PDB file of C-alpha atoms and ligand atoms in Angstrom:
ATOM      1  CA  MET A 103     126.948-141.796  55.649  1.00 63.00           C
ATOM      2  CA  LYS A 104     123.717-143.623  56.384  1.00 70.00           C
ATOM      3  CA  GLU A 105     120.607-141.594  55.511  1.00 91.00           C
ATOM      4  CA  LEU A 106     119.055-140.027  58.570  1.00 97.00           C
ATOM      5  CA  SER A 107     115.332-140.392  59.232  1.00 97.00           C
ATOM      6  CA  PHE A 108     114.265-136.771  58.561  1.00 98.00           C
ATOM      7  CA  ILE A 109     114.984-134.568  55.564  1.00 98.00           C
ATOM      8  CA  HIS A 110     117.177-131.924  57.151  1.00 98.00           C
ATOM      9  CA  ARG A 111     119.906-129.356  56.792  1.00 98.00           C
ATOM     10  CA  PHE A 112     123.039-129.472  58.869  1.00 98.00           C
ATOM     11  CA  GLU A 113     125.543-126.627  59.222  1.00 98.00           C
ATOM     12  CA  PRO A 114     128.655-127.610  61.176  1.00 98.00           C
ATOM     13  CA  ALA A 115     129.849-125.454  64.065  1.00 98.00           C
ATOM     14  CA  LEU A 116     132.285-122.648  63.327  1.00 98.00           C
ATOM     15  CA  THR A 117     132.826-122.071  67.052  1.00 95.00           C
ATOM     16  CA  PRO A 118     133.377-125.350  68.884  1.00 88.00           C
ATOM     17  CA  ASP A 119     131.769-125.808  72.331  1.00 92.00           C
ATOM     18  CA  LEU A 120     128.650-123.772  71.612  1.00 97.00           C
ATOM     19  CA  PRO A 121     125.587-126.004  71.961  1.00 97.00           C
ATOM     20  CA  PRO A 122     124.116-126.973  68.594  1.00 98.00           C
ATOM     21  CA  LEU A 123     120.694-125.555  67.725  1.00 98.00           C
ATOM     22  CA  LEU A 124     117.818-127.775  66.664  1.00 99.00           C
ATOM     23  CA  LEU A 125     115.744-125.476  64.443  1.00 99.00           C
ATOM     24  CA  LEU A 126     112.039-126.312  64.201  1.00 99.00           C
ATOM     25  CA  HIS A 127     109.975-124.405  61.642  1.00 98.00           C
ATOM     26  CA  GLY A 128     106.322-123.349  61.768  1.00 98.00           C
ATOM     27  CA  THR A 129     103.440-124.699  59.646  1.00 98.00           C
ATOM     28  CA  GLY A 130     104.257-124.436  55.956  1.00 98.00           C
ATOM     29  CA  GLY A 131     107.965-123.937  56.552  1.00 98.00           C
ATOM     30  CA  ASP A 132     110.840-126.256  55.851  1.00 98.00           C
ATOM     31  CA  GLU A 133     114.430-127.018  56.843  1.00 98.00           C
ATOM     32  CA  ASN A 134     115.680-123.773  55.252  1.00 98.00           C
ATOM     33  CA  ASP A 135     113.373-121.376  57.106  1.00 98.00           C
ATOM     34  CA  LEU A 136     115.197-120.790  60.368  1.00 98.00           C
ATOM     35  CA  ILE A 137     118.820-121.152  59.219  1.00 98.00           C
ATOM     36  CA  SER A 138     119.445-117.415  59.050  1.00 98.00           C
ATOM     37  CA  LEU A 139     117.685-116.904  62.410  1.00 98.00           C
ATOM     38  CA  GLY A 140     119.906-119.628  63.900  1.00 98.00           C
ATOM     39  CA  LYS A 141     123.033-117.902  62.589  1.00 98.00           C
ATOM     40  CA  MET A 142     121.924-114.621  64.151  1.00 98.00           C
ATOM     41  CA  ILE A 143     120.917-115.936  67.579  1.00 98.00           C
ATOM     42  CA  SER A 144     123.979-118.070  68.266  1.00 98.00           C
ATOM     43  CA  PRO A 145     126.676-117.215  65.697  1.00 98.00           C
ATOM     44  CA  GLY A 146     129.043-120.109  65.073  1.00 98.00           C
ATOM     45  CA  ALA A 147     126.823-122.818  66.604  1.00 98.00           C
ATOM     46  CA  ALA A 148     126.123-126.008  64.642  1.00 98.00           C
ATOM     47  CA  LEU A 149     122.625-125.968  63.139  1.00 98.00           C
ATOM     48  CA  LEU A 150     120.433-129.039  62.728  1.00 98.00           C
ATOM     49  CA  SER A 151     117.197-128.264  60.942  1.00 98.00           C
ATOM     50  CA  PRO A 152     114.722-131.055  60.137  1.00 98.00           C
ATOM     51  CA  ARG A 153     111.611-130.745  57.977  1.00 98.00           C
ATOM     52  CA  GLY A 154     108.325-131.775  59.659  1.00 98.00           C
ATOM     53  CA  LYS A 155     106.940-135.009  58.193  1.00 98.00           C
ATOM     54  CA  VAL A 156     103.236-134.258  58.422  1.00 98.00           C
ATOM     55  CA  LEU A 157     101.604-132.519  55.486  1.00 98.00           C
ATOM     56  CA  GLU A 158      98.528-130.324  55.970  1.00 98.00           C
ATOM     57  CA  ASN A 159      97.287-129.327  52.516  1.00 97.00           C
ATOM     58  CA  GLY A 160     100.866-129.650  51.323  1.00 98.00           C
ATOM     59  CA  MET A 161     102.297-127.642  54.225  1.00 98.00           C
ATOM     60  CA  PRO A 162     104.917-129.396  56.355  1.00 98.00           C
ATOM     61  CA  ARG A 163     104.280-129.594  60.123  1.00 98.00           C
ATOM     62  CA  PHE A 164     105.689-131.597  63.010  1.00 98.00           C
ATOM     63  CA  PHE A 165     102.377-133.212  64.073  1.00 98.00           C
ATOM     64  CA  ARG A 166      98.746-133.409  62.991  1.00 98.00           C
ATOM     65  CA  ARG A 167      96.061-131.071  64.229  1.00 98.00           C
ATOM     66  CA  LEU A 168      92.300-131.428  64.092  1.00 97.00           C
ATOM     67  CA  ALA A 169      91.753-127.661  63.869  1.00 94.00           C
ATOM     68  CA  GLU A 170      93.823-124.564  64.601  1.00 90.00           C
ATOM     69  CA  GLY A 171      94.991-124.971  68.198  1.00 90.00           C
ATOM     70  CA  VAL A 172      93.330-128.417  68.544  1.00 96.00           C
ATOM     71  CA  PHE A 173      95.934-131.142  68.390  1.00 98.00           C
ATOM     72  CA  ASP A 174      95.845-134.856  67.580  1.00 98.00           C
ATOM     73  CA  GLU A 175      97.582-135.783  70.829  1.00 98.00           C
ATOM     74  CA  ALA A 176      98.308-139.398  69.861  1.00 98.00           C
ATOM     75  CA  ASP A 177     100.143-138.008  66.837  1.00 98.00           C
ATOM     76  CA  VAL A 178     101.943-135.405  68.989  1.00 98.00           C
ATOM     77  CA  LYS A 179     103.315-138.255  71.123  1.00 98.00           C
ATOM     78  CA  ALA A 180     104.335-140.463  68.198  1.00 98.00           C
ATOM     79  CA  ARG A 181     105.965-137.562  66.319  1.00 98.00           C
ATOM     80  CA  ALA A 182     107.836-136.276  69.375  1.00 98.00           C
ATOM     81  CA  ASN A 183     109.308-139.740  69.866  1.00 98.00           C
ATOM     82  CA  GLU A 184     110.209-139.998  66.179  1.00 98.00           C
ATOM     83  CA  LEU A 185     111.919-136.594  66.320  1.00 98.00           C
ATOM     84  CA  ALA A 186     113.813-137.503  69.509  1.00 98.00           C
ATOM     85  CA  ASP A 187     115.081-140.634  67.738  1.00 98.00           C
ATOM     86  CA  PHE A 188     116.242-138.479  64.808  1.00 98.00           C
ATOM     87  CA  ILE A 189     118.095-136.159  67.198  1.00 98.00           C
ATOM     88  CA  ALA A 190     119.920-139.152  68.682  1.00 98.00           C
ATOM     89  CA  GLU A 191     120.847-140.402  65.166  1.00 98.00           C
ATOM     90  CA  ALA A 192     122.047-136.969  64.096  1.00 98.00           C
ATOM     91  CA  ARG A 193     124.078-136.486  67.262  1.00 98.00           C
ATOM     92  CA  GLU A 194     125.885-139.709  66.531  1.00 98.00           C
ATOM     93  CA  ALA A 195     126.325-139.018  62.815  1.00 98.00           C
ATOM     94  CA  TYR A 196     127.619-135.469  63.279  1.00 97.00           C
ATOM     95  CA  GLY A 197     129.253-135.841  66.709  1.00 97.00           C
ATOM     96  CA  LEU A 198     127.029-133.336  68.526  1.00 98.00           C
ATOM     97  CA  GLN A 199     126.219-132.621  72.150  1.00 98.00           C
ATOM     98  CA  ALA A 200     122.516-132.328  73.049  1.00 98.00           C
ATOM     99  CA  PRO A 201     121.043-129.390  71.114  1.00 98.00           C
ATOM    100  CA  VAL A 202     119.019-126.442  72.320  1.00 98.00           C
ATOM    101  CA  GLY A 203     115.656-126.556  70.524  1.00 99.00           C
ATOM    102  CA  VAL A 204     114.625-123.321  68.826  1.00 99.00           C
ATOM    103  CA  GLY A 205     111.061-123.596  67.586  1.00 99.00           C
ATOM    104  CA  PHE A 206     108.536-121.208  66.101  1.00 98.00           C
ATOM    105  CA  SER A 207     104.791-121.862  66.361  1.00 98.00           C
ATOM    106  CA  ASN A 208     104.210-125.511  65.395  1.00 98.00           C
ATOM    107  CA  GLY A 209     107.974-126.038  65.839  1.00 98.00           C
ATOM    108  CA  ALA A 210     107.803-124.528  69.339  1.00 99.00           C
ATOM    109  CA  ASN A 211     104.915-126.848  70.170  1.00 98.00           C
ATOM    110  CA  ILE A 212     106.826-129.989  69.150  1.00 99.00           C
ATOM    111  CA  ALA A 213     109.845-128.705  71.119  1.00 99.00           C
ATOM    112  CA  ALA A 214     107.585-128.377  74.184  1.00 98.00           C
ATOM    113  CA  ALA A 215     106.341-131.938  73.565  1.00 98.00           C
ATOM    114  CA  LEU A 216     109.963-133.152  73.356  1.00 98.00           C
ATOM    115  CA  LEU A 217     110.679-131.545  76.741  1.00 98.00           C
ATOM    116  CA  MET A 218     107.656-133.310  78.218  1.00 98.00           C
ATOM    117  CA  LEU A 219     108.144-136.735  76.650  1.00 98.00           C
ATOM    118  CA  ARG A 220     111.857-137.085  75.838  1.00 98.00           C
ATOM    119  CA  PRO A 221     113.648-134.515  77.997  1.00 98.00           C
ATOM    120  CA  GLU A 222     117.040-136.075  77.309  1.00 98.00           C
ATOM    121  CA  ALA A 223     116.725-134.981  73.657  1.00 98.00           C
ATOM    122  CA  LEU A 224     117.218-131.261  74.390  1.00 98.00           C
ATOM    123  CA  ALA A 225     119.658-129.291  76.543  1.00 98.00           C
ATOM    124  CA  GLY A 226     117.129-126.446  76.706  1.00 98.00           C
ATOM    125  CA  ALA A 227     114.759-124.605  74.411  1.00 99.00           C
ATOM    126  CA  VAL A 228     113.634-121.311  72.949  1.00 99.00           C
ATOM    127  CA  LEU A 229     109.891-121.496  72.384  1.00 99.00           C
ATOM    128  CA  LEU A 230     108.621-118.738  70.120  1.00 99.00           C
ATOM    129  CA  ARG A 231     104.776-118.543  70.226  1.00 98.00           C
ATOM    130  CA  ALA A 232     104.311-121.919  71.922  1.00 98.00           C
ATOM    131  CA  MET A 233     101.193-123.475  73.375  1.00 98.00           C
ATOM    132  CA  VAL A 234     100.458-126.528  75.541  1.00 98.00           C
ATOM    133  CA  PRO A 235     100.930-129.532  73.218  1.00 98.00           C
ATOM    134  CA  LEU A 236      99.505-132.248  75.503  1.00 98.00           C
ATOM    135  CA  SER A 237      96.554-131.821  77.863  1.00 96.00           C
ATOM    136  CA  GLU A 238      97.875-134.368  80.376  1.00 95.00           C
ATOM    137  CA  PRO A 239     101.639-134.427  80.079  1.00 93.00           C
ATOM    138  CA  PRO A 240     103.598-137.027  82.014  1.00 93.00           C
ATOM    139  CA  LYS A 241     105.876-135.830  84.806  1.00 90.00           C
ATOM    140  CA  ALA A 242     109.257-134.853  83.380  1.00 94.00           C
ATOM    141  CA  ASP A 243     112.487-133.935  85.121  1.00 97.00           C
ATOM    142  CA  LEU A 244     113.722-130.750  83.461  1.00 98.00           C
ATOM    143  CA  ALA A 245     116.229-129.783  86.153  1.00 98.00           C
ATOM    144  CA  GLY A 246     119.221-127.985  84.659  1.00 97.00           C
ATOM    145  CA  LYS A 247     117.408-127.012  81.442  1.00 98.00           C
ATOM    146  CA  GLY A 248     116.883-123.370  80.545  1.00 98.00           C
ATOM    147  CA  VAL A 249     113.791-122.412  78.570  1.00 98.00           C
ATOM    148  CA  LEU A 250     113.073-119.026  77.020  1.00 99.00           C
ATOM    149  CA  MET A 251     109.420-118.560  76.043  1.00 99.00           C
ATOM    150  CA  LEU A 252     108.375-115.522  74.025  1.00 99.00           C
ATOM    151  CA  SER A 253     104.654-115.003  73.517  1.00 98.00           C
ATOM    152  CA  GLY A 254     102.606-112.249  71.879  1.00 98.00           C
ATOM    153  CA  SER A 255      99.885-110.379  73.799  1.00 98.00           C
ATOM    154  CA  MET A 256      98.054-109.868  70.479  1.00 98.00           C
ATOM    155  CA  ASP A 257      98.528-113.417  69.200  1.00 98.00           C
ATOM    156  CA  PRO A 258      95.178-114.437  67.646  1.00 97.00           C
ATOM    157  CA  ILE A 259      96.076-118.161  67.794  1.00 96.00           C
ATOM    158  CA  ILE A 260      97.357-118.574  71.359  1.00 97.00           C
ATOM    159  CA  PRO A 261      95.287-117.470  74.382  1.00 97.00           C
ATOM    160  CA  ALA A 262      97.440-115.845  77.108  1.00 98.00           C
ATOM    161  CA  GLU A 263      96.207-118.423  79.619  1.00 98.00           C
ATOM    162  CA  ASN A 264      97.501-121.258  77.427  1.00 98.00           C
ATOM    163  CA  SER A 265     101.106-120.051  77.091  1.00 98.00           C
ATOM    164  CA  GLU A 266     101.092-119.165  80.812  1.00 98.00           C
ATOM    165  CA  ARG A 267     100.005-122.734  81.618  1.00 98.00           C
ATOM    166  CA  LEU A 268     102.877-124.118  79.523  1.00 98.00           C
ATOM    167  CA  ALA A 269     105.405-121.856  81.295  1.00 98.00           C
ATOM    168  CA  GLU A 270     104.065-123.010  84.675  1.00 98.00           C
ATOM    169  CA  PHE A 271     104.214-126.671  83.742  1.00 98.00           C
ATOM    170  CA  LEU A 272     107.820-126.362  82.560  1.00 98.00           C
ATOM    171  CA  SER A 273     108.913-124.506  85.722  1.00 98.00           C
ATOM    172  CA  GLU A 274     107.091-126.973  87.951  1.00 98.00           C
ATOM    173  CA  SER A 275     109.030-129.726  86.144  1.00 98.00           C
ATOM    174  CA  GLY A 276     112.290-128.069  87.214  1.00 98.00           C
ATOM    175  CA  ALA A 277     113.242-126.066  84.099  1.00 98.00           C
ATOM    176  CA  SER A 278     114.560-122.567  84.584  1.00 98.00           C
ATOM    177  CA  VAL A 279     111.939-120.703  82.558  1.00 98.00           C
ATOM    178  CA  LYS A 280     111.979-117.112  81.408  1.00 98.00           C
ATOM    179  CA  HIS A 281     108.603-116.226  79.883  1.00 98.00           C
ATOM    180  CA  THR A 282     108.201-112.800  78.308  1.00 98.00           C
ATOM    181  CA  VAL A 283     105.002-111.572  76.688  1.00 98.00           C
ATOM    182  CA  LEU A 284     105.716-109.043  73.946  1.00 98.00           C
ATOM    183  CA  PRO A 285     103.200-106.508  72.567  1.00 98.00           C
ATOM    184  CA  VAL A 286     103.053-108.331  69.229  1.00 98.00           C
ATOM    185  CA  GLY A 287     101.001-110.949  67.359  1.00 98.00           C
ATOM    186  CA  HIS A 288     101.900-114.474  66.187  1.00 98.00           C
ATOM    187  CA  GLY A 289     104.684-113.358  63.837  1.00 98.00           C
ATOM    188  CA  LEU A 290     108.253-112.843  64.981  1.00 98.00           C
ATOM    189  CA  SER A 291     109.519-109.360  65.755  1.00 98.00           C
ATOM    190  CA  GLN A 292     112.867-107.632  66.195  1.00 98.00           C
ATOM    191  CA  GLN A 293     112.400-108.031  69.958  1.00 98.00           C
ATOM    192  CA  ASP A 294     112.211-111.814  69.608  1.00 98.00           C
ATOM    193  CA  LEU A 295     115.588-111.713  67.922  1.00 98.00           C
ATOM    194  CA  SER A 296     117.308-109.467  70.461  1.00 98.00           C
ATOM    195  CA  LEU A 297     115.842-111.227  73.520  1.00 98.00           C
ATOM    196  CA  THR A 298     116.871-114.603  72.122  1.00 98.00           C
ATOM    197  CA  GLN A 299     120.388-113.357  71.333  1.00 98.00           C
ATOM    198  CA  ASN A 300     120.716-112.067  74.908  1.00 98.00           C
ATOM    199  CA  TRP A 301     119.423-115.285  76.368  1.00 98.00           C
ATOM    200  CA  PHE A 302     122.081-117.262  74.470  1.00 98.00           C
ATOM    201  CA  LEU A 303     124.827-114.845  75.540  1.00 96.00           C
ATOM    202  CA  ASN A 304     123.846-115.198  79.201  1.00 94.00           C
ATOM    203  CA  ARG A 305     123.124-118.916  79.207  1.00 89.00           C
TER     204      ARG A 305
HETATM  205  C1  MLT B 642     100.002-125.630  65.829  1.00 58.77           C
HETATM  206  O1  MLT B 642      99.221-126.173  65.067  1.00 58.77           O
HETATM  207  O2  MLT B 642     101.029-126.160  66.260  1.00 58.77           O
HETATM  208  C2  MLT B 642      99.635-124.247  66.238  1.00 58.77           C
HETATM  209  O3  MLT B 642      98.297-124.003  65.938  1.00 58.77           O
HETATM  210  C3  MLT B 642     100.521-123.235  65.621  1.00 58.77           C
HETATM  211  C4  MLT B 642     100.499-123.295  64.124  1.00 58.77           C
HETATM  212  O4  MLT B 642     101.209-124.092  63.559  1.00 58.77           O
HETATM  213  O5  MLT B 642      99.787-122.504  63.500  1.00 58.77           O
END
């Protein structure tokens, strides 16, 4: 098979017809990080897990930032397009329907950018600790796409107003958004797991 454009892991579906998951790690993670999470939240689904191409002091990410929470928006746009192209390549190579993006932190932010810039790339998304990736996003048509957003009321990185603004933008674009704010910080909790499992069961 021709080499695909991102280093990645692929786990074929054990249960056909479930949407594949596109797993997007946080800063400093890699393609292995979210595999076990993916298996728990949608058992049997195919898993496609790329490694972010940007390095920040050796730590992989999906786009460059100027400071914590301050993004290089030109890079966000270029990297979202590059990732959408990879998804299209991988769908063809592995015979996949459009995946549901499941991103944590920096991975959630690139998934939000994909929804804004290349909505055809994702069937929906789970955004764990996401923030607004682009200050002036273009209009996108997200009709028919479900988005689960889980934020933390004690998250030191993401102001409540910011994740709220992202949820509003996605609903105004037509996505069916469920945004829950948990009494936790930036890290994932047991509640993230159970709420995400339920969301997949009821999708
Ligand atoms: C980002 O850079 O995408 C956010 O600050 C989250 C993070 O990766 O720490």
